[in-house]
Amino acid sequence: MKSADTGPDTGPDTGPDDETGDETGDAAGAGPATRPGGRTARVRAAVLLAAGDVLAERGFAHLDLADVARRAEVGKTTVYRRWGTVTGLVADLLLDMAQQSVPRTETGTLLGDLTANARLVRRTLADPRQGALFKAVIAAATCDPQAAEALHGFYAARVDAWAPCVRQAAARGEVPAGTDPHEVIRAVSAPLYYRFLTTDLPLDEAAADRAAATAATAARAGAYVRHD
């Protein structure tokens, strides 16, 4: 996790307002017809769409392979043979979401890049379907090792995708040498997930911009320099 898996006032030069989509792209919400490939690809797309719908509507506890097969209009045998278990299906869903994630934005400044990242995370979590889906997967990860491993993989992929913006900032002299790019990117999304999971406060753009600014300020001050 995207798993998937970030200022105070940002000026118009930061560029994130032009970003569209969410952290997972359209992977979990697009219809099967939008996916290129043969029958195998179409079956996978239909099944993953149906699985995402069930997770968003009813949660992990109600995810059932037979129900997913019915929704996807795919034979039960095909679903059981390919995915085997509900956690196997969740793992593949997260893999697909990571692969379809919106590419990293490059604005030319650390604050601009982190703001783009934060607004992307915010849009994902604030989306009614995607937010519910992530809550279901996070809940599953607390009690199922395979779901946890899949969620960790999703977020590792998303952090890896955005880490270069911190390396570029270091090359420009915006942050000290030795700044840990992965820690900076995690610091951007952490307050957004905390707000999303533990409060009923709105997950608005101001919260995203604040998270990005805080992470950028801390990075410039050397808070994320590795000391190993």
C-alpha positions as a Python dict, from the first residue, in 0.01 Angstrom:
ca = {
    (1, 'M'): (0, 0, 0),
    (2, 'K'): (-58, 270, -370),
    (3, 'S'): (-73, 66, 56),
    (4, 'A'): (35, 193, -6),
    (5, 'D'): (248, 302, 20),
    (6, 'T'): (255, 1456, 207),
    (7, 'G'): (319, 2224, 382),
    (8, 'P'): (218, 2530, 500),
    (9, 'D'): (97, 2744, 228),
    (10, 'T'): (226, 2621, -103),
    (11, 'G'): (242, 2873, -381),
    (12, 'P'): (116, 2821, -731),
    (13, 'D'): (464, 2712, -837),
    (14, 'T'): (440, 2383, -648),
    (15, 'G'): (228, 2227, -921),
    (16, 'P'): (27, 1961, -732),
    (17, 'D'): (-310, 2113, -821),
    (18, 'D'): (-264, 1971, -1171),
    (19, 'E'): (-243, 1617, -1035),
    (20, 'T'): (-544, 1398, -1105),
    (21, 'G'): (-650, 1053, -994),
    (22, 'D'): (-560, 893, -664),
    (23, 'E'): (-271, 696, -526),
    (24, 'T'): (-397, 373, -672),
    (25, 'G'): (-483, 513, -1014),
    (26, 'D'): (-803, 364, -1151),
    (27, 'A'): (-700, 4, -1092),
    (28, 'A'): (-955, -87, -828),
    (29, 'G'): (-1235, 119, -975),
    (30, 'A'): (-1204, 65, -1348),
    (31, 'G'): (-1417, -180, -1540),
    (32, 'P'): (-1265, -487, -1703),
    (33, 'A'): (-1296, -335, -2050),
    (34, 'T'): (-1029, -76, -1962),
    (35, 'R'): (-758, -341, -1925),
    (36, 'P'): (-563, -456, -2229),
    (37, 'G'): (-475, -821, -2275),
    (38, 'G'): (-642, -1154, -2333),
    (39, 'R'): (-904, -1346, -2144),
    (40, 'T'): (-675, -1407, -1844),
    (41, 'A'): (-619, -1034, -1800),
    (42, 'R'): (-992, -962, -1835),
    (43, 'V'): (-1080, -1228, -1577),
    (44, 'R'): (-823, -1091, -1333),
    (45, 'A'): (-949, -736, -1382),
    (46, 'A'): (-1311, -839, -1326),
    (47, 'V'): (-1229, -1041, -1016),
    (48, 'L'): (-1012, -769, -862),
    (49, 'L'): (-1281, -510, -930),
    (50, 'A'): (-1540, -729, -761),
    (51, 'A'): (-1309, -796, -465),
    (52, 'G'): (-1249, -425, -422),
    (53, 'D'): (-1623, -361, -430),
    (54, 'V'): (-1687, -617, -156),
    (55, 'L'): (-1407, -478, 61),
    (56, 'A'): (-1535, -123, 20),
    (57, 'E'): (-1899, -216, 79),
    (58, 'R'): (-1879, -485, 347),
    (59, 'G'): (-1522, -522, 475),
    (60, 'F'): (-1271, -807, 484),
    (61, 'A'): (-1485, -1028, 707),
    (62, 'H'): (-1745, -1056, 430),
    (63, 'L'): (-1503, -1121, 145),
    (64, 'D'): (-1597, -1458, -2),
    (65, 'L'): (-1448, -1612, -315),
    (66, 'A'): (-1780, -1754, -435),
    (67, 'D'): (-1948, -1414, -397),
    (68, 'V'): (-1661, -1245, -579),
    (69, 'A'): (-1689, -1498, -862),
    (70, 'R'): (-2062, -1431, -889),
    (71, 'R'): (-2014, -1054, -898),
    (72, 'A'): (-1735, -1084, -1155),
    (73, 'E'): (-1940, -1329, -1364),
    (74, 'V'): (-1650, -1574, -1352),
    (75, 'G'): (-1660, -1943, -1269),
    (76, 'K'): (-1597, -2028, -904),
    (77, 'T'): (-1347, -2292, -1004),
    (78, 'T'): (-1139, -2031, -1186),
    (79, 'V'): (-1133, -1803, -883),
    (80, 'Y'): (-1048, -2081, -636),
    (81, 'R'): (-780, -2223, -864),
    (82, 'R'): (-609, -1889, -927),
    (83, 'W'): (-635, -1718, -588),
    (84, 'G'): (-704, -2003, -346),
    (85, 'T'): (-792, -1791, -42),
    (86, 'V'): (-939, -1451, 32),
    (87, 'T'): (-601, -1331, 158),
    (88, 'G'): (-443, -1446, -166),
    (89, 'L'): (-700, -1238, -350),
    (90, 'V'): (-633, -935, -128),
    (91, 'A'): (-261, -973, -189),
    (92, 'D'): (-315, -971, -566),
    (93, 'L'): (-549, -673, -539),
    (94, 'L'): (-282, -474, -354),
    (95, 'L'): (-17, -580, -604),
    (96, 'D'): (-239, -458, -887),
    (97, 'M'): (-308, -129, -708),
    (98, 'A'): (65, -70, -661),
    (99, 'Q'): (133, -144, -1027),
    (100, 'Q'): (-142, 93, -1143),
    (101, 'S'): (-51, 377, -905),
    (102, 'V'): (-29, 731, -1032),
    (103, 'P'): (332, 820, -1122),
    (104, 'R'): (539, 1051, -905),
    (105, 'T'): (507, 1425, -967),
    (106, 'E'): (823, 1633, -1020),
    (107, 'T'): (783, 2004, -945),
    (108, 'G'): (1148, 2102, -901),
    (109, 'T'): (1125, 2172, -527),
    (110, 'L'): (1109, 1946, -225),
    (111, 'L'): (802, 2120, -87),
    (112, 'G'): (624, 2101, -420),
    (113, 'D'): (698, 1731, -458),
    (114, 'L'): (595, 1645, -103),
    (115, 'T'): (279, 1850, -138),
    (116, 'A'): (190, 1659, -454),
    (117, 'N'): (244, 1335, -267),
    (118, 'A'): (35, 1448, 31),
    (119, 'R'): (-254, 1562, -187),
    (120, 'L'): (-245, 1233, -375),
    (121, 'V'): (-263, 1035, -50),
    (122, 'R'): (-542, 1261, 76),
    (123, 'R'): (-748, 1212, -239),
    (124, 'T'): (-710, 836, -210),
    (125, 'L'): (-817, 819, 153),
    (126, 'A'): (-1096, 1077, 116),
    (127, 'D'): (-1250, 894, -178),
    (128, 'P'): (-1555, 705, -45),
    (129, 'R'): (-1473, 379, -222),
    (130, 'Q'): (-1096, 385, -191),
    (131, 'G'): (-1104, 501, 169),
    (132, 'A'): (-1338, 221, 269),
    (133, 'L'): (-1127, -29, 78),
    (134, 'F'): (-809, 78, 257),
    (135, 'K'): (-979, 62, 596),
    (136, 'A'): (-1086, -294, 520),
    (137, 'V'): (-739, -400, 408),
    (138, 'I'): (-569, -234, 706),
    (139, 'A'): (-813, -411, 938),
    (140, 'A'): (-735, -741, 768),
    (141, 'A'): (-361, -679, 804),
    (142, 'T'): (-394, -655, 1182),
    (143, 'C'): (-501, -1018, 1209),
    (144, 'D'): (-380, -1194, 895),
    (145, 'P'): (-6, -1229, 818),
    (146, 'Q'): (-57, -1267, 443),
    (147, 'A'): (-274, -957, 426),
    (148, 'A'): (-14, -772, 634),
    (149, 'E'): (266, -879, 402),
    (150, 'A'): (66, -765, 101),
    (151, 'L'): (-10, -429, 261),
    (152, 'H'): (355, -379, 352),
    (153, 'G'): (450, -455, -8),
    (154, 'F'): (201, -200, -141),
    (155, 'Y'): (336, 78, 78),
    (156, 'A'): (698, -18, 16),
    (157, 'A'): (633, 21, -357),
    (158, 'R'): (469, 361, -311),
    (159, 'V'): (747, 490, -84),
    (160, 'D'): (1010, 364, -330),
    (161, 'A'): (831, 545, -612),
    (162, 'W'): (844, 882, -433),
    (163, 'A'): (1185, 851, -263),
    (164, 'P'): (1372, 997, -564),
    (165, 'C'): (1222, 1340, -496),
    (166, 'V'): (1418, 1351, -169),
    (167, 'R'): (1738, 1236, -341),
    (168, 'Q'): (1690, 1512, -598),
    (169, 'A'): (1636, 1762, -317),
    (170, 'A'): (1964, 1649, -159),
    (171, 'A'): (2142, 1693, -491),
    (172, 'R'): (2003, 2049, -511),
    (173, 'G'): (2120, 2118, -155),
    (174, 'E'): (1768, 2153, -15),
    (175, 'V'): (1827, 1885, 251),
    (176, 'P'): (2148, 1761, 415),
    (177, 'A'): (2348, 1480, 263),
    (178, 'G'): (2255, 1146, 415),
    (179, 'T'): (1885, 1231, 447),
    (180, 'D'): (1685, 908, 444),
    (181, 'P'): (1440, 944, 150),
    (182, 'H'): (1209, 670, 270),
    (183, 'E'): (1169, 823, 616),
    (184, 'V'): (1079, 1160, 465),
    (185, 'I'): (809, 1010, 243),
    (186, 'R'): (667, 809, 534),
    (187, 'A'): (661, 1127, 744),
    (188, 'V'): (440, 1293, 483),
    (189, 'S'): (163, 1033, 484),
    (190, 'A'): (180, 931, 852),
    (191, 'P'): (-30, 1221, 990),
    (192, 'L'): (-285, 1173, 712),
    (193, 'Y'): (-333, 807, 797),
    (194, 'Y'): (-351, 890, 1167),
    (195, 'R'): (-625, 1146, 1100),
    (196, 'F'): (-802, 904, 866),
    (197, 'L'): (-801, 608, 1105),
    (198, 'T'): (-836, 764, 1450),
    (199, 'T'): (-1054, 1074, 1412),
    (200, 'D'): (-1367, 1199, 1240),
    (201, 'L'): (-1195, 1521, 1136),
    (202, 'P'): (-1214, 1608, 766),
    (203, 'L'): (-923, 1490, 558),
    (204, 'D'): (-897, 1811, 361),
    (205, 'E'): (-630, 1968, 145),
    (206, 'A'): (-515, 2191, 431),
    (207, 'A'): (-424, 1880, 630),
    (208, 'A'): (-231, 1745, 333),
    (209, 'D'): (-40, 2070, 281),
    (210, 'R'): (40, 2090, 652),
    (211, 'A'): (177, 1735, 651),
    (212, 'A'): (398, 1814, 351),
    (213, 'A'): (530, 2137, 502),
    (214, 'T'): (607, 1971, 834),
    (215, 'A'): (800, 1689, 667),
    (216, 'A'): (988, 1932, 440),
    (217, 'T'): (1084, 2157, 731),
    (218, 'A'): (1204, 1863, 939),
    (219, 'A'): (1403, 1723, 645),
    (220, 'R'): (1575, 2057, 585),
    (221, 'A'): (1666, 2072, 954),
    (222, 'G'): (1835, 1731, 933),
    (223, 'A'): (1576, 1533, 1127),
    (224, 'Y'): (1595, 1242, 882),
    (225, 'V'): (1972, 1219, 836),
    (226, 'R'): (2094, 863, 880),
    (227, 'H'): (2353, 815, 1153),
    (228, 'D'): (2461, 458, 1082),
}
